[in-house]
Each structure stands twice: as C-alpha cells, then as structure tokens.
Amino acid sequence: MPRTSVVESPGCPPLRALTTDILGLVKVVEARTNPAGAAKVVETWGEPDASRAIVAASLADRAADPVLAVARKNGVVELLNPLNGDALAAVKNVGPAPDDGGAEGDPLVALHLFTRQASDSMLGTFIACTDKGKASMRSIMKENAASGSDAGPSTMWDVCSSGNVQFCSVDRGESYAMFGGKGIEVNLWDIASCSKTWSAKSPRANSLGIFTRSWFTAGTFLCKDDHRKIVACTNNHQVRLYDTALQRRPAISVDFREAPIKAVAADPNGHDVYIGTGTGDLASFDMRTGKLLGCYIGKCSGSIRSIVRHPELPLIASCGLDSYLRIWDTNTRQLLSAVFLKQHLTTVVIDSHFSVEEPVETNSKQPEFLVEAEAEIRKEKKKSKTIEEDEAEAAVQKEKKKKKSKTVEEDEAEVWKEKKKKKSKTIEQDEELVGVVDDNNSEGEMYASKEKKKKKKKKSRTTEEDKERDSDGELCTTKRRKSGERSKCMKKSKKQHIA
C-alpha cells in the first residue's frame, strides 16, 4: 500500500460517488450511515483491461434518467446507467479515423455530457476532444442506442492547429466551452455556432527577458451565471483568473508552491476554487483577491487528478495516483473519510440525488420497466422533499413572526412597567421632599416660639428691674414716663447708690 499520513476521520454524511481507473473499472463508493459514517466500496462495474482504460468521465446528474459517460483509451465513448451500471450506448471512433493513425496516435483526453435534454427521445449529447484538438459534439437517440449510431446532430471542429489539449470545461448554462493544454492558450468557444469567441494572451517576459511557454493543465468557470470569469491552472504552479470582458492577460496570477497543478474545481459561492497538485497538496483560494484560504489536513501521497465539489453539502471529493478516494470538509478542511481502491484513479463524480432510503443496487441487470419505476420514484421523492421543505420553511416563518410579536409585546410591557416604576419613584421622592420641608417648617416654628418665650422673659425681667429702681428713687411708672425722664431717674438712682 502507498505511504499516507495517518489522520483520524470522523466519517462523512450519506454520499454516493463513482470513480474510474486505468484498468477501465467503475467503482461505486457509498456512505449510508446517518449522520456520519465510513465510506465503502459497494459495486464494481466492468472487467479489468488496460487497453480500455478510462481517461475521462462526466455525469448528467438528473433526478430522472441520469446518465454516466466514460471516454476510454481506445477512442470509445460509453453511456452507462449510474444506478446499476448497465451499458446504454457506445460510440466508436470519436476521435480520428482509422486511416489517420488510429486512437493510439490521437487518444481522447476530455469529455463532457450535457445535463439538459433536447427531447425525451434523446439519450444524451456529449462533447469529446482528442489530444491534437479534434473536438466533436454528438447526440445519441434512444432508438439507435443499441446499434451505436448517432442519429442526432453531430459536428466537428479543430480547437488548435498545434499543441496538445489537456482539458475541456463547459459552463453551467452549457453554452460555452473552454479548452487549453500544452502549447495552447486558453480559448473560449461558442457551442451553438462552434466559433471561437475569446483567446488568452501569453504573459509578458520576466526580468531576464525570458518567455515561459504556455502549458495549461486544468480549468473551470468561476461563476454559475457568468461565463466571462474563468480560472486556469498551469504546469508552472500558477493559478490565473481571466476576465474575458476586460482583457486577454490574466487579471490575477498566484503561485502555489513548486509542483504543477493537475486539478481544479469551483465552489458554488462564485469566488472560491479548490486545486490539487502533482505532489498531493490540496488547497483553496479566494479568487477575488488571490488569497490562499488554507491547505487541507492530511497530505496525499500521489498526484491528484480529479476534484469535485458536492452541489449541496460542504464536501469535496478528490482522487489520484495514490489509489485513494478522499472526502473532505470544506469548512474545517479536515479529512472525513478515505477509501483505498487498489488502482490508479483518473476521475470522480458525485450523485447529488442519492439518499439512504434508496434500495441497494446489485450487479444484476434490471429490466427497463424497473429502471423507469425507479426514475418515477426518485421524481416523486424529490417533489415530496420540496413540498416538505416549503412547508417547513412556512412553519419556520410563522414561528419567527410569532416570536417577533411576542417579543414586541414583551418589550412594550417592560416599557410600561419601567414607566410606572419611574412614576412611583418620582411620587415617593416628591412626598419625601414635602415631608422634609414640613419637618423643617415645624422645627422653625418651635425655634421661633422658643425665641418669643425668651424675649418675653427678658422683657418681664427688665420691667421688674425698672420697678425696683423706681422704688429706690422716685416712684414712677414706665408707662407714663418718657425716655428722657426715665434716663434722669436712672442717673439719680445711681448717684444715690454711690452716695
């Protein structure tokens, strides 16, 4: 077994992933434990054959009639049922004609299966591209699926005149396709008209005047609704952001360590990307600023060849030459589960409509009516889930409204209580002030009455003294005497006392 770092994995939520390898096998990995559990290999489809190695795969992730397309090394594109592994159709000689050297001289390198269906009678439409830039778009009808002939519309065009194509990516609206490779600048094509709409320009020379040859290894569209912003990774360990509406040179270019970048995937938020290098490093970038958000814990021991982001859960799956399928948590960047699959892995896809309630599929082929019944059941489940989610949201909104009304009423009651408390406090304070004033007034009155009594006593004493003095001298009453006479009498009385 290859060398890997030991990291405790808490388990991943219910998940279903399909992997392809260099021996032409398709392996189904499922995690059925709720809320978290270890992922295990459930099924293996196909026979090991190195000449039929799978180089690319694409999943039309639909609730009804899902289809898995795989491109093999011998130039054959097969359409499989991702529920049970049944072969639905096979198209031969997608790449070059046998007279041009066969598939060995120009093998398939990229494949994309369209999710949308033009009609119910059509099984699927896909774009395939060879190493020398021969792109083709073909449609397969259900009537001619057994014979392998493509009765639908088919077109072919040349992506480049020289170089080697290494990747192909289609936007969410499936209207534009992006190509790039060794010696090929990133270019954007309109799928409907099969015409080139934009091409990147090589960066300027460095300080020594040396130009670096363009070598793009992976690319993706950054936003779901905007095809003008694309992210391309190079063999020179660079992550570049292009805005086709502004300029041909990259708007942001970031270096990440020293190993070539082999895989990239975009996040549904529209600004984050996940990259994997040839030495097993996995990291995430914020392409609005080019900032490194962080590296994932638990390094892989081989080159990472495929990364896929779950459309609903915060999970990503990665696989590569170390023969491990790893499930990561995008929030904590920790390893949730790892499964050893024995062969070198090339691609991984995720079935977003998987649920634990679904019955376990077997390798035995099922008749068509059972497949149709399963598709109808999945449709009904999805509808019931959406209805339940809407009802749950409505109930939550009602509860929120009730809580808001209750909180408003409680706030008003508290405000009224506070106002009443303040009023009672002010009334009590006023009463205390009045009582204090009354006490002060009573004390003043007592003091005034006491002073009055003292004055009366003094007056009575003075009158008695005056009477005594008058008796010693000339007897005269205080009422009839004047102030001058009174003073004269006082002087006489003093003289008499002195004598």
Tab-separated table of C-alpha atoms in Angstrom:
chain	number	residue	atom	x	y	z
A	1	MET	CA	0.000	0.000	0.000
A	2	PRO	CA	1.211	3.551	-0.645
A	3	ARG	CA	2.513	5.740	2.105
A	4	THR	CA	-0.122	8.016	3.588
A	5	SER	CA	-0.315	10.247	6.638
A	6	VAL	CA	-2.489	8.893	9.439
A	7	VAL	CA	-5.377	11.264	10.215
A	8	GLU	CA	-8.450	10.476	12.285
A	9	SER	CA	-11.528	10.603	10.048
A	10	PRO	CA	-14.862	11.192	11.804
A	11	GLY	CA	-16.886	9.916	8.830
A	12	CYS	CA	-18.892	11.586	6.099
A	13	PRO	CA	-22.662	12.112	5.695
A	14	PRO	CA	-24.710	9.935	3.289
A	15	LEU	CA	-22.922	10.125	-0.030
A	16	ARG	CA	-22.563	8.246	-3.323
A	17	ALA	CA	-19.507	8.681	-5.544
A	18	LEU	CA	-18.361	6.923	-8.711
A	19	THR	CA	-14.666	6.571	-9.595
A	20	THR	CA	-12.857	5.451	-12.746
A	21	ASP	CA	-9.352	3.976	-13.006
A	22	ILE	CA	-6.656	2.974	-15.504
A	23	LEU	CA	-7.989	-0.597	-15.830
A	24	GLY	CA	-11.374	0.533	-17.158
A	25	LEU	CA	-13.316	-0.199	-13.945
A	26	VAL	CA	-16.078	1.923	-12.473
A	27	LYS	CA	-16.365	1.609	-8.692
A	28	VAL	CA	-19.285	2.828	-6.605
A	29	VAL	CA	-18.477	4.163	-3.126
A	30	GLU	CA	-21.289	4.854	-0.684
A	31	ALA	CA	-21.624	6.121	2.866
A	32	ARG	CA	-25.024	5.126	4.262
A	33	THR	CA	-24.668	5.862	7.971
A	34	ASN	CA	-26.628	8.895	9.137
A	35	PRO	CA	-25.429	11.453	10.235
A	36	ALA	CA	-21.834	10.314	9.582
A	37	GLY	CA	-20.105	7.087	8.740
A	38	ALA	CA	-17.279	5.452	6.826
A	39	ALA	CA	-17.481	5.172	3.053
A	40	LYS	CA	-17.180	1.706	1.487
A	41	VAL	CA	-16.954	0.171	-1.967
A	42	VAL	CA	-20.396	-1.185	-2.865
A	43	GLU	CA	-20.125	-2.193	-6.523
A	44	THR	CA	-17.555	-2.664	-9.288
A	45	TRP	CA	-18.590	-2.462	-12.941
A	46	GLY	CA	-16.586	-3.848	-15.846
A	47	GLU	CA	-13.638	-6.153	-16.390
A	48	PRO	CA	-10.023	-5.071	-15.864
A	49	ASP	CA	-8.397	-4.251	-19.202
A	50	ALA	CA	-5.562	-1.740	-19.582
A	51	SER	CA	-6.418	-1.134	-23.249
A	52	ARG	CA	-9.873	0.101	-22.177
A	53	ALA	CA	-8.609	2.476	-19.508
A	54	ILE	CA	-10.957	5.350	-18.696
A	55	VAL	CA	-9.312	8.716	-19.310
A	56	ALA	CA	-12.325	10.986	-18.644
A	57	ALA	CA	-15.849	10.743	-17.255
A	58	SER	CA	-18.883	13.008	-16.953
A	59	LEU	CA	-22.197	12.583	-15.131
A	60	ALA	CA	-25.525	14.070	-16.206
A	61	ASP	CA	-26.756	14.479	-12.643
A	62	ARG	CA	-30.521	14.492	-13.201
A	63	ALA	CA	-33.292	13.366	-10.891
A	64	ALA	CA	-34.794	11.327	-13.737
A	65	ASP	CA	-32.839	9.345	-16.319
A	66	PRO	CA	-29.296	10.075	-15.091
A	67	VAL	CA	-26.511	9.040	-17.471
A	68	LEU	CA	-22.791	8.449	-16.931
A	69	ALA	CA	-20.444	8.928	-19.910
A	70	VAL	CA	-16.905	7.496	-19.899
A	71	ALA	CA	-14.196	8.031	-22.531
A	72	ARG	CA	-11.832	5.112	-22.954
A	73	LYS	CA	-8.288	4.924	-24.179
A	74	ASN	CA	-9.273	3.096	-27.391
A	75	GLY	CA	-11.431	6.029	-28.561
A	76	VAL	CA	-14.837	4.681	-27.471
A	77	VAL	CA	-17.370	6.736	-25.521
A	78	GLU	CA	-19.805	4.640	-23.499
A	79	LEU	CA	-23.035	5.760	-21.863
A	80	LEU	CA	-23.884	3.871	-18.662
A	81	ASN	CA	-26.730	3.822	-16.199
A	82	PRO	CA	-25.243	5.206	-12.960
A	83	LEU	CA	-27.824	3.343	-10.864
A	84	ASN	CA	-26.935	-0.205	-11.896
A	85	GLY	CA	-24.051	0.034	-14.382
A	86	ASP	CA	-25.965	-1.107	-17.477
A	87	ALA	CA	-24.452	-0.112	-20.831
A	88	LEU	CA	-26.901	2.151	-22.664
A	89	ALA	CA	-24.877	3.036	-25.761
A	90	ALA	CA	-21.358	3.047	-27.193
A	91	VAL	CA	-19.938	5.338	-29.882
A	92	LYS	CA	-16.749	4.226	-31.616
A	93	ASN	CA	-14.063	6.226	-33.396
A	94	VAL	CA	-14.991	9.508	-31.755
A	95	GLY	CA	-11.503	10.857	-32.318
A	96	PRO	CA	-9.594	10.315	-35.550
A	97	ALA	CA	-10.493	7.980	-38.345
A	98	PRO	CA	-8.642	4.670	-38.526
A	99	ASP	CA	-6.707	5.847	-41.617
A	100	ASP	CA	-5.209	8.735	-39.612
A	101	GLY	CA	-3.228	6.530	-37.275
A	102	GLY	CA	-5.989	5.227	-35.014
A	103	ALA	CA	-6.854	6.167	-31.466
A	104	GLU	CA	-3.396	5.308	-30.242
A	105	GLY	CA	-1.913	8.301	-32.071
A	106	ASP	CA	-4.655	10.720	-31.016
A	107	PRO	CA	-6.410	9.461	-27.875
A	108	LEU	CA	-9.335	11.094	-26.145
A	109	VAL	CA	-8.401	13.480	-23.323
A	110	ALA	CA	-11.615	15.379	-22.435
A	111	LEU	CA	-15.328	14.616	-22.238
A	112	HIS	CA	-18.451	16.460	-21.133
A	113	LEU	CA	-22.008	15.084	-21.085
A	114	PHE	CA	-24.771	17.682	-21.271
A	115	THR	CA	-27.239	17.669	-18.402
A	116	ARG	CA	-30.119	19.155	-20.359
A	117	GLN	CA	-32.091	17.025	-22.797
A	118	ALA	CA	-33.271	18.398	-26.131
A	119	SER	CA	-36.097	15.838	-26.295
A	120	ASP	CA	-37.378	12.792	-24.477
A	121	SER	CA	-36.326	10.532	-27.340
A	122	MET	CA	-32.692	11.600	-26.989
A	123	LEU	CA	-30.438	9.614	-24.684
A	124	GLY	CA	-27.684	12.172	-24.356
A	125	THR	CA	-25.389	14.701	-26.042
A	126	PHE	CA	-21.682	14.960	-25.318
A	127	ILE	CA	-18.550	16.874	-26.349
A	128	ALA	CA	-15.294	14.958	-26.735
A	129	CYS	CA	-11.849	16.260	-27.604
A	130	THR	CA	-8.682	14.453	-28.611
A	131	ASP	CA	-5.068	15.177	-27.788
A	132	LYS	CA	-4.472	17.002	-31.089
A	133	GLY	CA	-7.505	19.262	-30.725
A	134	LYS	CA	-10.163	17.422	-32.730
A	135	ALA	CA	-13.419	18.339	-30.952
A	136	SER	CA	-16.745	16.729	-31.746
A	137	MET	CA	-20.284	17.065	-30.424
A	138	ARG	CA	-22.653	14.139	-30.905
A	139	SER	CA	-26.159	13.207	-29.880
A	140	ILE	CA	-27.438	9.656	-29.342
A	141	MET	CA	-31.072	8.736	-29.734
A	142	LYS	CA	-32.714	6.041	-27.637
A	143	GLU	CA	-33.867	4.174	-30.728
A	144	ASN	CA	-30.337	3.814	-32.113
A	145	ALA	CA	-28.593	3.321	-28.764
A	146	ALA	CA	-28.152	-0.426	-29.245
A	147	SER	CA	-26.530	-0.106	-32.676
A	148	GLY	CA	-24.203	2.683	-31.556
A	149	SER	CA	-25.065	5.011	-34.421
A	150	ASP	CA	-25.656	8.670	-33.704
A	151	ALA	CA	-28.878	9.651	-35.419
A	152	GLY	CA	-28.901	13.076	-33.816
A	153	PRO	CA	-26.949	16.156	-34.924
A	154	SER	CA	-23.145	15.872	-34.866
A	155	THR	CA	-20.490	18.493	-35.526
A	156	MET	CA	-16.683	18.515	-35.540
A	157	TRP	CA	-14.141	21.340	-35.422
A	158	ASP	CA	-10.459	21.953	-34.695
A	159	VAL	CA	-9.666	23.589	-31.391
A	160	CYS	CA	-5.996	24.222	-32.227
A	161	SER	CA	-3.562	23.781	-35.058
A	162	SER	CA	-0.640	22.720	-32.868
A	163	GLY	CA	-0.005	21.630	-29.320
A	164	ASN	CA	-1.706	19.095	-27.083
A	165	VAL	CA	-5.116	19.621	-25.486
A	166	GLN	CA	-5.224	18.573	-21.834
A	167	PHE	CA	-8.592	19.743	-20.522
A	168	CYS	CA	-12.068	20.853	-21.549
A	169	SER	CA	-14.650	22.601	-19.363
A	170	VAL	CA	-18.244	23.669	-20.054
A	171	ASP	CA	-20.094	26.431	-18.206
A	172	ARG	CA	-23.230	25.895	-16.107
A	173	GLY	CA	-25.544	27.130	-18.873
A	174	GLU	CA	-23.839	24.709	-21.295
A	175	SER	CA	-23.432	27.392	-23.952
A	176	TYR	CA	-19.653	27.904	-23.883
A	177	ALA	CA	-16.698	25.511	-23.780
A	178	MET	CA	-13.125	26.212	-22.687
A	179	PHE	CA	-10.033	24.402	-23.958
A	180	GLY	CA	-6.362	24.557	-23.022
A	181	GLY	CA	-3.213	22.477	-22.958
A	182	LYS	CA	0.479	22.263	-23.678
A	183	GLY	CA	1.427	24.996	-26.138
A	184	ILE	CA	-2.222	26.114	-26.332
A	185	GLU	CA	-3.506	29.295	-24.769
A	186	VAL	CA	-6.853	29.165	-23.003
A	187	ASN	CA	-9.610	29.805	-25.535
A	188	LEU	CA	-13.375	30.105	-25.279
A	189	TRP	CA	-15.798	28.675	-27.850
A	190	ASP	CA	-19.497	29.180	-28.538
A	191	ILE	CA	-21.006	25.693	-28.657
A	192	ALA	CA	-24.040	26.625	-30.756
A	193	SER	CA	-22.022	28.176	-33.608
A	194	CYS	CA	-18.746	26.269	-32.985
A	195	SER	CA	-16.807	29.543	-33.205
A	196	LYS	CA	-14.019	30.937	-31.050
A	197	THR	CA	-15.110	33.978	-29.038
A	198	TRP	CA	-12.011	34.692	-26.946
A	199	SER	CA	-8.394	33.616	-26.596
A	200	ALA	CA	-5.901	34.401	-23.840
A	201	LYS	CA	-2.621	36.180	-24.411
A	202	SER	CA	0.688	34.901	-23.063
A	203	PRO	CA	2.097	36.879	-20.132
A	204	ARG	CA	4.978	39.293	-20.511
A	205	ALA	CA	8.594	38.254	-20.219
A	206	ASN	CA	10.247	38.150	-16.815
A	207	SER	CA	13.068	40.415	-15.595
A	208	LEU	CA	15.612	38.410	-17.622
A	209	GLY	CA	13.584	38.702	-20.817
A	210	ILE	CA	12.634	35.007	-20.847
A	211	PHE	CA	9.178	33.943	-22.034
A	212	THR	CA	7.564	30.906	-20.399
A	213	ARG	CA	5.789	28.586	-22.772
A	214	SER	CA	2.076	28.281	-22.088
A	215	TRP	CA	1.151	24.941	-20.531
A	216	PHE	CA	-2.330	24.755	-19.060
A	217	THR	CA	-3.305	21.613	-17.155
A	218	ALA	CA	-6.778	22.358	-15.724
A	219	GLY	CA	-9.504	24.979	-15.905
A	220	THR	CA	-13.036	25.791	-14.785
A	221	PHE	CA	-15.659	28.534	-14.908
A	222	LEU	CA	-15.698	30.541	-11.680
A	223	CYS	CA	-19.370	31.610	-11.523
A	224	LYS	CA	-22.537	29.730	-12.328
A	225	ASP	CA	-24.260	32.574	-14.142
A	226	ASP	CA	-21.244	34.387	-15.602
A	227	HIS	CA	-19.156	32.630	-18.260
A	228	ARG	CA	-16.749	35.560	-18.598
A	229	LYS	CA	-14.701	34.734	-15.493
A	230	ILE	CA	-12.584	31.619	-15.865
A	231	VAL	CA	-9.819	30.077	-13.746
A	232	ALA	CA	-6.939	28.235	-15.418
A	233	CYS	CA	-4.041	26.391	-13.771
A	234	THR	CA	-0.617	25.891	-15.325
A	235	ASN	CA	2.190	23.388	-15.171
A	236	ASN	CA	4.321	26.186	-13.676
A	237	HIS	CA	2.335	26.049	-10.385
A	238	GLN	CA	0.246	29.147	-11.172
A	239	VAL	CA	-3.457	29.853	-10.655
A	240	ARG	CA	-4.743	32.501	-13.064
A	241	LEU	CA	-8.032	34.379	-13.207
A	242	TYR	CA	-9.153	35.675	-16.614
A	243	ASP	CA	-11.944	38.130	-17.265
A	244	THR	CA	-12.860	37.797	-20.919
A	245	ALA	CA	-14.833	41.051	-20.853
A	246	LEU	CA	-11.824	43.158	-19.820
A	247	GLN	CA	-8.542	41.858	-21.199
A	248	ARG	CA	-6.707	38.886	-22.633
A	249	ARG	CA	-3.999	38.723	-19.993
A	250	PRO	CA	-4.775	37.336	-16.518
A	251	ALA	CA	-6.324	39.709	-14.005
A	252	ILE	CA	-4.870	37.754	-11.050
A	253	SER	CA	-1.988	35.282	-11.057
A	254	VAL	CA	-0.938	33.404	-7.911
A	255	ASP	CA	1.911	30.935	-7.389
A	256	PHE	CA	1.330	27.890	-5.194
A	257	ARG	CA	4.419	26.022	-4.059
A	258	GLU	CA	6.566	24.351	-6.728
A	259	ALA	CA	4.573	21.417	-8.148
A	260	PRO	CA	2.362	21.550	-11.263
A	261	ILE	CA	-1.350	21.924	-10.638
A	262	LYS	CA	-3.295	18.969	-12.028
A	263	ALA	CA	-6.924	19.530	-10.960
A	264	VAL	CA	-9.236	22.427	-10.116
A	265	ALA	CA	-12.886	22.765	-9.064
A	266	ALA	CA	-15.053	25.824	-8.407
A	267	ASP	CA	-17.211	26.426	-5.344
A	268	PRO	CA	-20.924	27.266	-5.742
A	269	ASN	CA	-20.380	30.592	-3.909
A	270	GLY	CA	-18.787	32.007	-7.080
A	271	HIS	CA	-15.385	33.122	-5.775
A	272	ASP	CA	-13.560	30.128	-4.202
A	273	VAL	CA	-11.643	27.378	-6.032
A	274	TYR	CA	-10.013	24.125	-4.925
A	275	ILE	CA	-6.757	22.987	-6.521
A	276	GLY	CA	-4.720	19.781	-6.374
A	277	THR	CA	-1.036	19.488	-7.259
A	278	GLY	CA	1.171	16.758	-8.619
A	279	THR	CA	2.692	16.146	-5.183
A	280	GLY	CA	-0.640	15.591	-3.413
A	281	ASP	CA	-1.240	19.072	-1.970
A	282	LEU	CA	-4.854	20.247	-1.771
A	283	ALA	CA	-5.695	23.900	-1.087
A	284	SER	CA	-8.404	26.529	-1.574
A	285	PHE	CA	-8.082	30.088	-2.923
A	286	ASP	CA	-10.299	33.163	-2.861
A	287	MET	CA	-10.033	34.441	-6.427
A	288	ARG	CA	-11.446	37.864	-5.585
A	289	THR	CA	-8.109	38.751	-4.002
A	290	GLY	CA	-5.927	35.748	-4.846
A	291	LYS	CA	-5.570	34.907	-1.154
A	292	LEU	CA	-4.752	31.384	-0.002
A	293	LEU	CA	-7.566	30.322	2.337
A	294	GLY	CA	-5.772	27.237	3.622
A	295	CYS	CA	-4.398	23.785	2.891
A	296	TYR	CA	-6.251	20.593	3.680
A	297	ILE	CA	-5.084	18.426	6.558
A	298	GLY	CA	-3.742	15.002	5.626
A	299	LYS	CA	-1.487	15.124	2.580
A	300	CYS	CA	-1.987	12.637	-0.241
A	301	SER	CA	0.973	10.544	-1.316
A	302	GLY	CA	0.290	10.782	-5.062
A	303	SER	CA	-0.703	13.236	-7.742
A	304	ILE	CA	-4.276	14.493	-7.507
A	305	ARG	CA	-6.054	14.028	-10.845
A	306	SER	CA	-9.679	14.932	-10.119
A	307	ILE	CA	-11.589	17.160	-7.675
A	308	VAL	CA	-15.374	17.522	-7.491
A	309	ARG	CA	-17.492	19.714	-5.229
A	310	HIS	CA	-20.826	18.484	-3.871
A	311	PRO	CA	-23.572	20.859	-5.090
A	312	GLU	CA	-25.427	20.897	-1.752
A	313	LEU	CA	-23.245	19.588	1.097
A	314	PRO	CA	-19.993	21.339	2.164
A	315	LEU	CA	-17.879	18.466	0.826
A	316	ILE	CA	-15.298	17.850	-1.863
A	317	ALA	CA	-14.007	14.528	-3.173
A	318	SER	CA	-10.513	14.015	-4.579
A	319	CYS	CA	-8.719	11.082	-6.160
A	320	GLY	CA	-5.394	10.468	-7.836
A	321	LEU	CA	-2.463	8.179	-8.368
A	322	ASP	CA	-2.264	7.075	-4.721
A	323	SER	CA	-5.417	4.931	-5.341
A	324	TYR	CA	-7.376	6.655	-2.566
A	325	LEU	CA	-10.743	8.366	-2.734
A	326	ARG	CA	-10.843	11.048	-0.066
A	327	ILE	CA	-13.820	13.044	1.214
A	328	TRP	CA	-13.018	16.451	2.750
A	329	ASP	CA	-14.982	19.027	4.738
A	330	THR	CA	-14.748	22.446	3.086
A	331	ASN	CA	-15.478	24.344	6.307
A	332	THR	CA	-12.846	22.765	8.558
A	333	ARG	CA	-10.584	21.427	5.740
A	334	GLN	CA	-10.327	18.078	7.516
A	335	LEU	CA	-10.450	14.571	6.122
A	336	LEU	CA	-13.810	12.888	6.691
A	337	SER	CA	-13.240	9.524	5.016
A	338	ALA	CA	-10.700	7.711	2.826
A	339	VAL	CA	-11.223	4.563	0.736
A	340	PHE	CA	-8.441	2.523	-0.870
A	341	LEU	CA	-9.469	1.406	-4.384
A	342	LYS	CA	-6.315	-0.520	-5.475
A	343	GLN	CA	-5.866	1.050	-8.947
A	344	HIS	CA	-4.667	4.486	-10.031
A	345	LEU	CA	-7.764	6.680	-10.227
A	346	THR	CA	-8.471	9.117	-13.051
A	347	THR	CA	-11.824	10.820	-12.300
A	348	VAL	CA	-14.503	11.020	-9.619
A	349	VAL	CA	-18.137	12.183	-9.857
A	350	ILE	CA	-20.817	12.601	-7.162
A	351	ASP	CA	-24.501	11.644	-7.338
A	352	SER	CA	-26.218	14.557	-5.595
A	353	HIS	CA	-29.660	12.856	-5.652
A	354	PHE	CA	-28.551	9.925	-3.525
A	355	SER	CA	-30.480	9.215	-0.325
A	356	VAL	CA	-30.164	6.493	2.313
A	357	GLU	CA	-33.744	5.368	1.753
A	358	GLU	CA	-32.949	4.146	-1.745
A	359	PRO	CA	-32.634	0.365	-2.146
A	360	VAL	CA	-29.177	-1.116	-2.597
A	361	GLU	CA	-28.443	-1.841	-6.244
A	362	THR	CA	-26.855	-5.106	-7.404
A	363	ASN	CA	-24.655	-6.086	-10.338
A	364	SER	CA	-27.535	-7.958	-11.975
A	365	LYS	CA	-29.144	-6.100	-14.840
A	366	GLN	CA	-32.634	-4.817	-14.264
A	367	PRO	CA	-35.364	-4.629	-16.898
A	368	GLU	CA	-36.369	-1.324	-18.400
A	369	PHE	CA	-39.692	-1.052	-16.584
A	370	LEU	CA	-37.889	-1.306	-13.232
A	371	VAL	CA	-35.488	1.459	-14.242
A	372	GLU	CA	-38.414	3.647	-15.270
A	373	ALA	CA	-40.199	2.865	-11.991
A	374	GLU	CA	-37.080	3.865	-10.065
A	375	ALA	CA	-36.867	7.106	-12.010
A	376	GLU	CA	-40.526	7.876	-11.223
A	377	ILE	CA	-39.945	7.064	-7.566
A	378	ARG	CA	-36.980	9.432	-7.488
A	379	LYS	CA	-39.093	12.144	-9.092
A	380	GLU	CA	-41.862	11.678	-6.525
A	381	LYS	CA	-39.349	11.696	-3.691
A	382	LYS	CA	-37.829	14.889	-4.945
A	383	LYS	CA	-41.254	16.529	-5.243
A	384	SER	CA	-42.260	15.390	-1.762
A	385	LYS	CA	-38.963	16.672	-0.408
A	386	THR	CA	-39.503	20.062	-1.999
A	387	ILE	CA	-43.064	20.230	-0.651
A	388	GLU	CA	-41.901	19.255	2.822
A	389	GLU	CA	-39.116	21.809	2.674
A	390	ASP	CA	-41.577	24.532	1.631
A	391	GLU	CA	-43.943	23.582	4.458
A	392	ALA	CA	-41.088	23.545	6.927
A	393	GLU	CA	-39.966	26.968	5.736
A	394	ALA	CA	-43.522	28.320	6.053
A	395	ALA	CA	-43.782	26.897	9.590
A	396	VAL	CA	-40.436	28.413	10.499
A	397	GLN	CA	-41.523	31.793	9.162
A	398	LYS	CA	-44.773	31.603	11.159
A	399	GLU	CA	-42.843	30.761	14.310
A	400	LYS	CA	-40.486	33.659	13.638
A	401	LYS	CA	-43.450	36.015	13.231
A	402	LYS	CA	-44.995	34.751	16.475
A	403	LYS	CA	-41.717	35.165	18.288
A	404	LYS	CA	-41.362	38.661	16.888
A	405	SER	CA	-44.906	39.622	18.022
A	406	LYS	CA	-44.268	38.115	21.448
A	407	THR	CA	-41.010	39.960	21.785
A	408	VAL	CA	-42.702	43.230	20.727
A	409	GLU	CA	-45.464	42.741	23.304
A	410	GLU	CA	-42.949	41.854	25.998
A	411	ASP	CA	-40.891	44.914	25.132
A	412	GLU	CA	-43.974	47.140	25.346
A	413	ALA	CA	-44.957	45.600	28.695
A	414	GLU	CA	-41.444	46.135	30.005
A	415	VAL	CA	-41.510	49.736	28.803
A	416	TRP	CA	-44.853	50.321	30.571
A	417	LYS	CA	-43.510	48.697	33.739
A	418	GLU	CA	-40.425	50.868	33.660
A	419	LYS	CA	-42.540	53.968	33.125
A	420	LYS	CA	-44.787	53.040	36.086
A	421	LYS	CA	-41.758	52.378	38.286
A	422	LYS	CA	-40.276	55.749	37.332
A	423	LYS	CA	-43.586	57.498	38.092
A	424	SER	CA	-43.896	55.789	41.507
A	425	LYS	CA	-40.291	56.654	42.289
A	426	THR	CA	-40.844	60.335	41.402
A	427	ILE	CA	-44.012	60.437	43.523
A	428	GLU	CA	-42.206	58.916	46.515
A	429	GLN	CA	-39.346	61.367	46.126
A	430	ASP	CA	-41.777	64.300	45.998
A	431	GLU	CA	-43.511	63.040	49.133
A	432	GLU	CA	-40.205	62.690	50.926
A	433	LEU	CA	-39.248	66.215	49.916
A	434	VAL	CA	-42.593	67.512	51.168
A	435	GLY	CA	-42.083	65.660	54.461
A	436	VAL	CA	-38.629	67.123	54.838
A	437	VAL	CA	-39.961	70.596	54.149
A	438	ASP	CA	-42.729	70.081	56.722
A	439	ASP	CA	-40.219	68.904	59.283
A	440	ASN	CA	-38.064	71.915	58.605
A	441	ASN	CA	-41.071	74.216	58.950
A	442	SER	CA	-42.088	72.616	62.268
A	443	GLU	CA	-38.580	72.975	63.600
A	444	GLY	CA	-38.549	76.656	62.569
A	445	GLU	CA	-41.818	77.289	64.307
A	446	MET	CA	-40.581	75.652	67.513
A	447	TYR	CA	-37.429	77.726	67.361
A	448	ALA	CA	-39.473	80.908	66.794
A	449	SER	CA	-41.797	80.098	69.703
A	450	LYS	CA	-38.809	79.473	71.956
A	451	GLU	CA	-37.262	82.791	70.968
A	452	LYS	CA	-40.563	84.521	71.626
A	453	LYS	CA	-40.709	82.990	75.103
A	454	LYS	CA	-37.120	84.112	75.783
A	455	LYS	CA	-37.936	87.633	74.684
A	456	LYS	CA	-40.982	87.674	76.942
A	457	LYS	CA	-38.913	86.501	79.877
A	458	LYS	CA	-36.295	89.199	79.163
A	459	LYS	CA	-38.982	91.856	78.968
A	460	SER	CA	-40.515	90.712	82.216
A	461	ARG	CA	-37.086	90.835	83.899
A	462	THR	CA	-36.375	94.368	82.631
A	463	THR	CA	-39.754	95.598	83.826
A	464	GLU	CA	-39.151	94.153	87.283
A	465	GLU	CA	-35.717	95.803	87.472
A	466	ASP	CA	-37.189	99.073	86.370
A	467	LYS	CA	-39.838	98.796	89.045
A	468	GLU	CA	-37.225	98.112	91.672
A	469	ARG	CA	-35.122	101.046	90.545
A	470	ASP	CA	-38.135	103.287	90.556
A	471	SER	CA	-38.975	102.214	94.078
A	472	ASP	CA	-35.459	103.125	95.249
A	473	GLY	CA	-35.618	106.538	93.605
A	474	GLU	CA	-38.585	108.418	92.613
A	475	LEU	CA	-41.541	106.097	92.043
A	476	CYS	CA	-42.656	106.500	88.536
A	477	THR	CA	-44.345	104.090	86.188
A	478	THR	CA	-42.831	103.082	82.892
A	479	LYS	CA	-45.985	103.827	81.056
A	480	ARG	CA	-46.219	107.498	81.955
A	481	ARG	CA	-42.547	108.360	81.875
A	482	LYS	CA	-40.753	109.355	78.783
A	483	SER	CA	-37.405	108.114	77.698
A	484	GLY	CA	-35.622	111.283	78.885
A	485	GLU	CA	-37.238	111.225	82.284
A	486	ARG	CA	-36.522	107.555	82.641
A	487	SER	CA	-32.813	108.222	81.973
A	488	LYS	CA	-32.828	111.057	84.536
A	489	CYS	CA	-34.330	108.837	87.155
A	490	MET	CA	-31.756	106.210	86.410
A	491	LYS	CA	-28.944	108.753	86.884
A	492	LYS	CA	-30.390	109.939	90.206
A	493	SER	CA	-30.763	106.454	91.449
A	494	LYS	CA	-27.122	105.743	90.554
A	495	LYS	CA	-25.941	108.861	92.413
A	496	GLN	CA	-27.950	107.921	95.436
A	497	HIS	CA	-26.466	104.432	95.387
A	498	ILE	CA	-22.981	105.910	95.100
A	499	ALA	CA	-23.653	108.247	97.990
